C-alpha positions as YAML, in Angstrom:
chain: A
units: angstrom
residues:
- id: 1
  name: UNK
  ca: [-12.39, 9.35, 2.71]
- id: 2
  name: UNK
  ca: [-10.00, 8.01, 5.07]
- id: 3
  name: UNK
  ca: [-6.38, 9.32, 6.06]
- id: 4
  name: UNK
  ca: [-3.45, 7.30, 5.10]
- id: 5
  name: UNK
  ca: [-2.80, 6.66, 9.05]
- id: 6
  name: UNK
  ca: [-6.20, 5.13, 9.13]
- id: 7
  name: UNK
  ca: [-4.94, 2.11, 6.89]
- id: 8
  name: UNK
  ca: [-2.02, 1.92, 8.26]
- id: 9
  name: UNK
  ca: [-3.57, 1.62, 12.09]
- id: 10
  name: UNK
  ca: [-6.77, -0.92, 11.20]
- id: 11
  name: UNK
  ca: [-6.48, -3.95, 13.22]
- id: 12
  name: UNK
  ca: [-4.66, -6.39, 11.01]
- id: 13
  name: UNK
  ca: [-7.64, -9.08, 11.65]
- id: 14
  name: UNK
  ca: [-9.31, -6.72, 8.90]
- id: 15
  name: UNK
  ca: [-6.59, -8.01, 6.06]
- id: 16
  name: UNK
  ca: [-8.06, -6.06, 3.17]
- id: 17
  name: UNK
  ca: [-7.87, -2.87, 4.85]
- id: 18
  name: UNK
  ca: [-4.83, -3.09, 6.66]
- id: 19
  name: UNK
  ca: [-1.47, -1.98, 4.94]
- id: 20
  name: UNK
  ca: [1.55, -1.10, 7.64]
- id: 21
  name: UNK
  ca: [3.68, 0.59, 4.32]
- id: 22
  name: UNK
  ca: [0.26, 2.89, 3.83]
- id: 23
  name: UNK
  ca: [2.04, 6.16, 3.72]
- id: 24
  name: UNK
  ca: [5.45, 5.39, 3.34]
- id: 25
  name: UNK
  ca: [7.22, 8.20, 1.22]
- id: 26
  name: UNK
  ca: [10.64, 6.00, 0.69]
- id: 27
  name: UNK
  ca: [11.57, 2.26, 0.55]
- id: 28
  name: UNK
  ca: [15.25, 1.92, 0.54]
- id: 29
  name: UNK
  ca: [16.93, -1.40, 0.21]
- id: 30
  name: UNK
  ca: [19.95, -2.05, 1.83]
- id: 31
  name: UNK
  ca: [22.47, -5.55, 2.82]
- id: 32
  name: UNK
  ca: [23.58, -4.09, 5.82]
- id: 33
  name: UNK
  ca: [23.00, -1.55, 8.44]
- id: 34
  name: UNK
  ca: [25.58, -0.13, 11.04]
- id: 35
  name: UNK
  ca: [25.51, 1.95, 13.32]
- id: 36
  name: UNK
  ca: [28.59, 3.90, 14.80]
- id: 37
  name: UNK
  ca: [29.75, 4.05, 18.57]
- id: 38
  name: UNK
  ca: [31.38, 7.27, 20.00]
- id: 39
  name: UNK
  ca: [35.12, 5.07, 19.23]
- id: 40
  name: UNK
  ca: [34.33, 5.68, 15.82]
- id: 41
  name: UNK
  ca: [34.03, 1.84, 15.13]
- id: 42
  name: UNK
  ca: [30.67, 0.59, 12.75]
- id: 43
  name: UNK
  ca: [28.41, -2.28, 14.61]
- id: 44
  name: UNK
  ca: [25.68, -4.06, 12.45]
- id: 45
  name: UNK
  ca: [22.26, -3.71, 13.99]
- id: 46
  name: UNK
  ca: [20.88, -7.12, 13.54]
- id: 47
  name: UNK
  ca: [17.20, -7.79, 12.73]
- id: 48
  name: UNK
  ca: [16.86, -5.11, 10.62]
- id: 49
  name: UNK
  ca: [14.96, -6.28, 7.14]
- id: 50
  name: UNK
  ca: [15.09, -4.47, 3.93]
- id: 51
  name: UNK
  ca: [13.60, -2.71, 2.69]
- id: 52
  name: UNK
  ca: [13.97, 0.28, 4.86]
- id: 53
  name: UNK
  ca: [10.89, 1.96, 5.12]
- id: 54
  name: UNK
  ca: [10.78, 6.23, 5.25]
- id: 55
  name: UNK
  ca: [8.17, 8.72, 6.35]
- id: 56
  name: UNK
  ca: [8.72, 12.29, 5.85]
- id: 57
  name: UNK
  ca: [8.10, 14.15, 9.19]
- id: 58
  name: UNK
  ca: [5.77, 17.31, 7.86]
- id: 59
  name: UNK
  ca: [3.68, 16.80, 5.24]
- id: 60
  name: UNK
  ca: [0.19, 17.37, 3.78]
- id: 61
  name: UNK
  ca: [-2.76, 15.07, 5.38]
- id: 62
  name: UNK
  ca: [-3.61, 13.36, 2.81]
- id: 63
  name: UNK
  ca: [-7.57, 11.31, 2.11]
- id: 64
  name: UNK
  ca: [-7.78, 8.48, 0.09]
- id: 65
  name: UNK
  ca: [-10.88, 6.97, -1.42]
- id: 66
  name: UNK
  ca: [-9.95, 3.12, -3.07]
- id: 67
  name: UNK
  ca: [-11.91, 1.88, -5.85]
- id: 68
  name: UNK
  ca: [-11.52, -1.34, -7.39]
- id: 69
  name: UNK
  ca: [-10.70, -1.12, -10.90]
- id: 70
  name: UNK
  ca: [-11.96, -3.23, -13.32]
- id: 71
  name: UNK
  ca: [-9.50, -3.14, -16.71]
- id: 72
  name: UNK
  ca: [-9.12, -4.45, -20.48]
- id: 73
  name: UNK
  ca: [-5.65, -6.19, -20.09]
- id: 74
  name: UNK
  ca: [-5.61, -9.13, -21.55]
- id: 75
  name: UNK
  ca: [-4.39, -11.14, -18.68]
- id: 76
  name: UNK
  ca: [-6.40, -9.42, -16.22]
- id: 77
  name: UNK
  ca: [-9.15, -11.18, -13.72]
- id: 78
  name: UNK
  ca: [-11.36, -10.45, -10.78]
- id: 79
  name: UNK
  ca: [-9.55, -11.63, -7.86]
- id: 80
  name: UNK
  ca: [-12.58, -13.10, -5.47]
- id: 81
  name: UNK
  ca: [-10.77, -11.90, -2.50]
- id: 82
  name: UNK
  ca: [-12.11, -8.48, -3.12]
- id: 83
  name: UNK
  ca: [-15.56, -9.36, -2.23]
- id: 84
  name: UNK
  ca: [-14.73, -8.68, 1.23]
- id: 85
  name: UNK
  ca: [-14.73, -5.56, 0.90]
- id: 86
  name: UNK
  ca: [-18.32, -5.71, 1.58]
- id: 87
  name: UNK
  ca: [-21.66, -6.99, 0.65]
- id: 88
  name: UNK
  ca: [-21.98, -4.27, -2.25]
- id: 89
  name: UNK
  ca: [-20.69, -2.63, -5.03]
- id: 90
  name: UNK
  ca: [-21.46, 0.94, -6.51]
- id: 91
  name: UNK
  ca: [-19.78, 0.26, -10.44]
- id: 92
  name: UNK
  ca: [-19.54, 3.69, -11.95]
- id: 93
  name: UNK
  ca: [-20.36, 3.25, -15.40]
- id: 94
  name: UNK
  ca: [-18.97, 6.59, -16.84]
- id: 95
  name: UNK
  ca: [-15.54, 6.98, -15.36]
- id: 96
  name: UNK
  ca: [-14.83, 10.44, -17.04]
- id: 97
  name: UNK
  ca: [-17.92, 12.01, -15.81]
- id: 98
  name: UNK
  ca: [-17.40, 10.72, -12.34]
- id: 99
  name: UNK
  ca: [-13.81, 11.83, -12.42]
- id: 100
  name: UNK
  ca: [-14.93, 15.42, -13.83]
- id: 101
  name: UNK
  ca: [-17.64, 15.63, -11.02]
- id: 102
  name: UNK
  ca: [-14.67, 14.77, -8.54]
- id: 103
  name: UNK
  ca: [-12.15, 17.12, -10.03]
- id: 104
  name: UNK
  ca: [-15.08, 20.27, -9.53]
- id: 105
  name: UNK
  ca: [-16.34, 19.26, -6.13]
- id: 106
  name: UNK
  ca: [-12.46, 19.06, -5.04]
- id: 107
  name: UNK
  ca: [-11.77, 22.86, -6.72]
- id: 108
  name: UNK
  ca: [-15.22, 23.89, -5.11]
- id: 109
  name: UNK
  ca: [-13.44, 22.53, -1.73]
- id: 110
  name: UNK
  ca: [-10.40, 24.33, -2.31]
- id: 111
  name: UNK
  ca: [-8.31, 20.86, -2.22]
- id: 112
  name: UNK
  ca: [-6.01, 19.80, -4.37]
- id: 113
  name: UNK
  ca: [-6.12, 16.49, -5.86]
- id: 114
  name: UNK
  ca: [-4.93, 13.75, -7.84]
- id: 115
  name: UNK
  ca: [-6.19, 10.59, -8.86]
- id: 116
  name: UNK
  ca: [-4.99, 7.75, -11.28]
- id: 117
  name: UNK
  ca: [-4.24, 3.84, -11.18]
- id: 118
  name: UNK
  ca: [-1.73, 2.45, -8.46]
- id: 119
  name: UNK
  ca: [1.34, 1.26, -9.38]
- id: 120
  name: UNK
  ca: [2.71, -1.80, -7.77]
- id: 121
  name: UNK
  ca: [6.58, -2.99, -7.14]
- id: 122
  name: UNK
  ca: [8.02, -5.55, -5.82]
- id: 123
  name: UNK
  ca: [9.06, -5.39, -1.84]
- id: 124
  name: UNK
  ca: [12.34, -7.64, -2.29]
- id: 125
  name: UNK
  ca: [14.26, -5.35, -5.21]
- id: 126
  name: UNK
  ca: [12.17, -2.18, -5.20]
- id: 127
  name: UNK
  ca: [14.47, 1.08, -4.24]
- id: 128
  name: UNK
  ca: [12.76, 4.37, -4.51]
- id: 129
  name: UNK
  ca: [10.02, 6.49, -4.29]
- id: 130
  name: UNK
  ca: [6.65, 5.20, -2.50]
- id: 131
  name: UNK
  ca: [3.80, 7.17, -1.96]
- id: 132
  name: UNK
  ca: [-0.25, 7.30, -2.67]
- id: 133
  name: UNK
  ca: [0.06, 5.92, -5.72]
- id: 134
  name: UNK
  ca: [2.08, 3.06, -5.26]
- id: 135
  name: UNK
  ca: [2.00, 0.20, -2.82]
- id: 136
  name: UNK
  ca: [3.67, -3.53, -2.64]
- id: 137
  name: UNK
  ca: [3.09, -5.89, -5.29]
- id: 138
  name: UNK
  ca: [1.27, -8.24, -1.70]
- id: 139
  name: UNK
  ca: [-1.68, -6.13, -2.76]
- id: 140
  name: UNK
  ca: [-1.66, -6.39, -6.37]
- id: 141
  name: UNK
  ca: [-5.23, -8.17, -5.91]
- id: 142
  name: UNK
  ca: [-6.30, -5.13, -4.76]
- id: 143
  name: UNK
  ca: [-6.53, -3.78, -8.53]
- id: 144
  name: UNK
  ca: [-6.94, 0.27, -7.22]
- id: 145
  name: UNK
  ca: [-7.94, 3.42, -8.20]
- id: 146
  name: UNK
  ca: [-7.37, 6.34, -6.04]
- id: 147
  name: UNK
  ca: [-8.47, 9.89, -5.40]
- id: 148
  name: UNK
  ca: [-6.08, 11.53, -3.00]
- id: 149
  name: UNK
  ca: [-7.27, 14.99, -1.70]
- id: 150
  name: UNK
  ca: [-4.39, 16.96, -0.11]
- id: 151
  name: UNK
  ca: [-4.87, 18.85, 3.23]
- id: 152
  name: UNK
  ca: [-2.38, 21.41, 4.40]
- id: 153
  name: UNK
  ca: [1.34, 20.70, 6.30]
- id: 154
  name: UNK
  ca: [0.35, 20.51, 10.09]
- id: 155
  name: UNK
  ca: [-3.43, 19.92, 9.67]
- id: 156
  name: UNK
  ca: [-4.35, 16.96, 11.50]
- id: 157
  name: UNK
  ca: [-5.27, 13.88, 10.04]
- id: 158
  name: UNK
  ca: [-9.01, 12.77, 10.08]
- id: 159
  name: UNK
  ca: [-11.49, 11.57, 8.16]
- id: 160
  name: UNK
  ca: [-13.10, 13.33, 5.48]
- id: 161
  name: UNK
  ca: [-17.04, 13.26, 3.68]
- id: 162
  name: UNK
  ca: [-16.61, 14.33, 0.45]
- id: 163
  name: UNK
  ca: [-19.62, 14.88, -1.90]
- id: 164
  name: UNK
  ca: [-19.52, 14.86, -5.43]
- id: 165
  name: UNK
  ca: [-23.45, 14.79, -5.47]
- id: 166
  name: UNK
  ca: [-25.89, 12.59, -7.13]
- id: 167
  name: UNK
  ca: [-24.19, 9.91, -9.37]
- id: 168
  name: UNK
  ca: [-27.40, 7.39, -9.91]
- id: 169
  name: UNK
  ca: [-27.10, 8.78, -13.43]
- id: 170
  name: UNK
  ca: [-23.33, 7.53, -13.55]
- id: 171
  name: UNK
  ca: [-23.32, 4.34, -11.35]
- id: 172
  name: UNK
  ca: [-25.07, 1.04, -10.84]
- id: 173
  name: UNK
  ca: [-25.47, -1.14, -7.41]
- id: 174
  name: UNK
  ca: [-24.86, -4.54, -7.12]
- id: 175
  name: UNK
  ca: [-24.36, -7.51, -4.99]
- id: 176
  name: UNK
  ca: [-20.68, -7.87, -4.14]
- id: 177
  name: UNK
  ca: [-21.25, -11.59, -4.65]
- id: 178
  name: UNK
  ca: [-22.03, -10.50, -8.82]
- id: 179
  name: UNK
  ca: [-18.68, -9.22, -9.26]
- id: 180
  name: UNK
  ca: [-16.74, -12.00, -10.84]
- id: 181
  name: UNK
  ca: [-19.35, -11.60, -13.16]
- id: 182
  name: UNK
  ca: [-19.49, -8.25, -14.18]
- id: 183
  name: UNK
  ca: [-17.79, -7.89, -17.66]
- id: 184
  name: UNK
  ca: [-20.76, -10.17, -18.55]
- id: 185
  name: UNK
  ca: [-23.60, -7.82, -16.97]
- id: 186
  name: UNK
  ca: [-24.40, -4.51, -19.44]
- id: 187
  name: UNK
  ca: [-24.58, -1.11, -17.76]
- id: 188
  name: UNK
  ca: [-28.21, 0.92, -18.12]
- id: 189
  name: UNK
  ca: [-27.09, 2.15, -21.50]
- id: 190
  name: UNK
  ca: [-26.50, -1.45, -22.22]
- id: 191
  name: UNK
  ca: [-22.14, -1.28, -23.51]
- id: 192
  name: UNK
  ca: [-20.52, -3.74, -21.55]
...
């Protein structure tokens, strides 16, 4: 499990990976901003773009593991780009299990953890909170899942393994390049 910093310091050549807001606590939007001079007068401070982009100073380290996530919407579709993400693809075929056997392995750890679907807003009106579990609508493609285990205020940042044990029981492998058809391939106890 990477750190947030880790995504947000990949070489850009590496597109899928790289995401400069990764980590970003606040995005404010704002017309204008000004600063003011020791006369009391307000001068613009040109080239600034909105939104305004905020990191807390302390905080937790936090390590991320991205899924894809494959889902029932009606309108929803597997966006090819994704296969970049490398040459294979573990599907887990009982999310609850996988999920419980994360949730244990995390309290075995002593971490705290959260996980769910990310949320994505738009960067041109979007004023508000940020964090893990939400990122620009740029990487809406991206179709995540996360599991975020929480470190402790000061700790440094680094990367994390993280077992959660055996999960042949609960996953399948495939060929990245079988993806876009997946809803049509049945999992070992042969539902969809």
């Amino acid at each position: 499990m990477n750190t947030d910093a880790y995504f947000v310091t990949v070489e850009s050549s590496d597109a899928l990976r790289s995401d400069t807001h990764e980590g970003v606590d606040e995005a404010w939007q704002f017309k204008e901003i000004s600063i003011r001079d020791s006369s009391g007068n307000w001068t613009p401070i040109g080239g600034a773009q909105s939104p305004l982009m905020y990191r807390y100073g302390e905080k937790e380290s936090r390590n991320i593991l991205c899924m894809y996530m494959f889902t029932d919407k009606p309108d929803f579709h597997f966006d090819e780009r994704n296969i970049g993400f490398g040459d294979a693809a573990v599907i887990i075929t009982d999310l609850k299990e996988f999920v419980r056997r994360y949730k244990a392995a995390a309290q075995d750890a002593g971490k705290r953890l959260l996980h769910g679907p990310v949320d994505y807003v738009d960067k041109r009106d979007y004023h508000g909170q940020m964090g893990p579990f939400r990122k620009f609508s740029e990487y809406q493609y991206q179709s995540e899942f996360r599991f975020v285990l929480f470190g402790e205020n000061g700790e440094p940042p680094k990367p994390l393994k993280f077992s959660v044990g055996d999960i042949r029981d609960i996953a399948m492998v495939f060929s990245s390049n079988q993806l876009p058809e997946l809803p049509k391939v049945k999992s070992q106890d042969g539902r969809n």
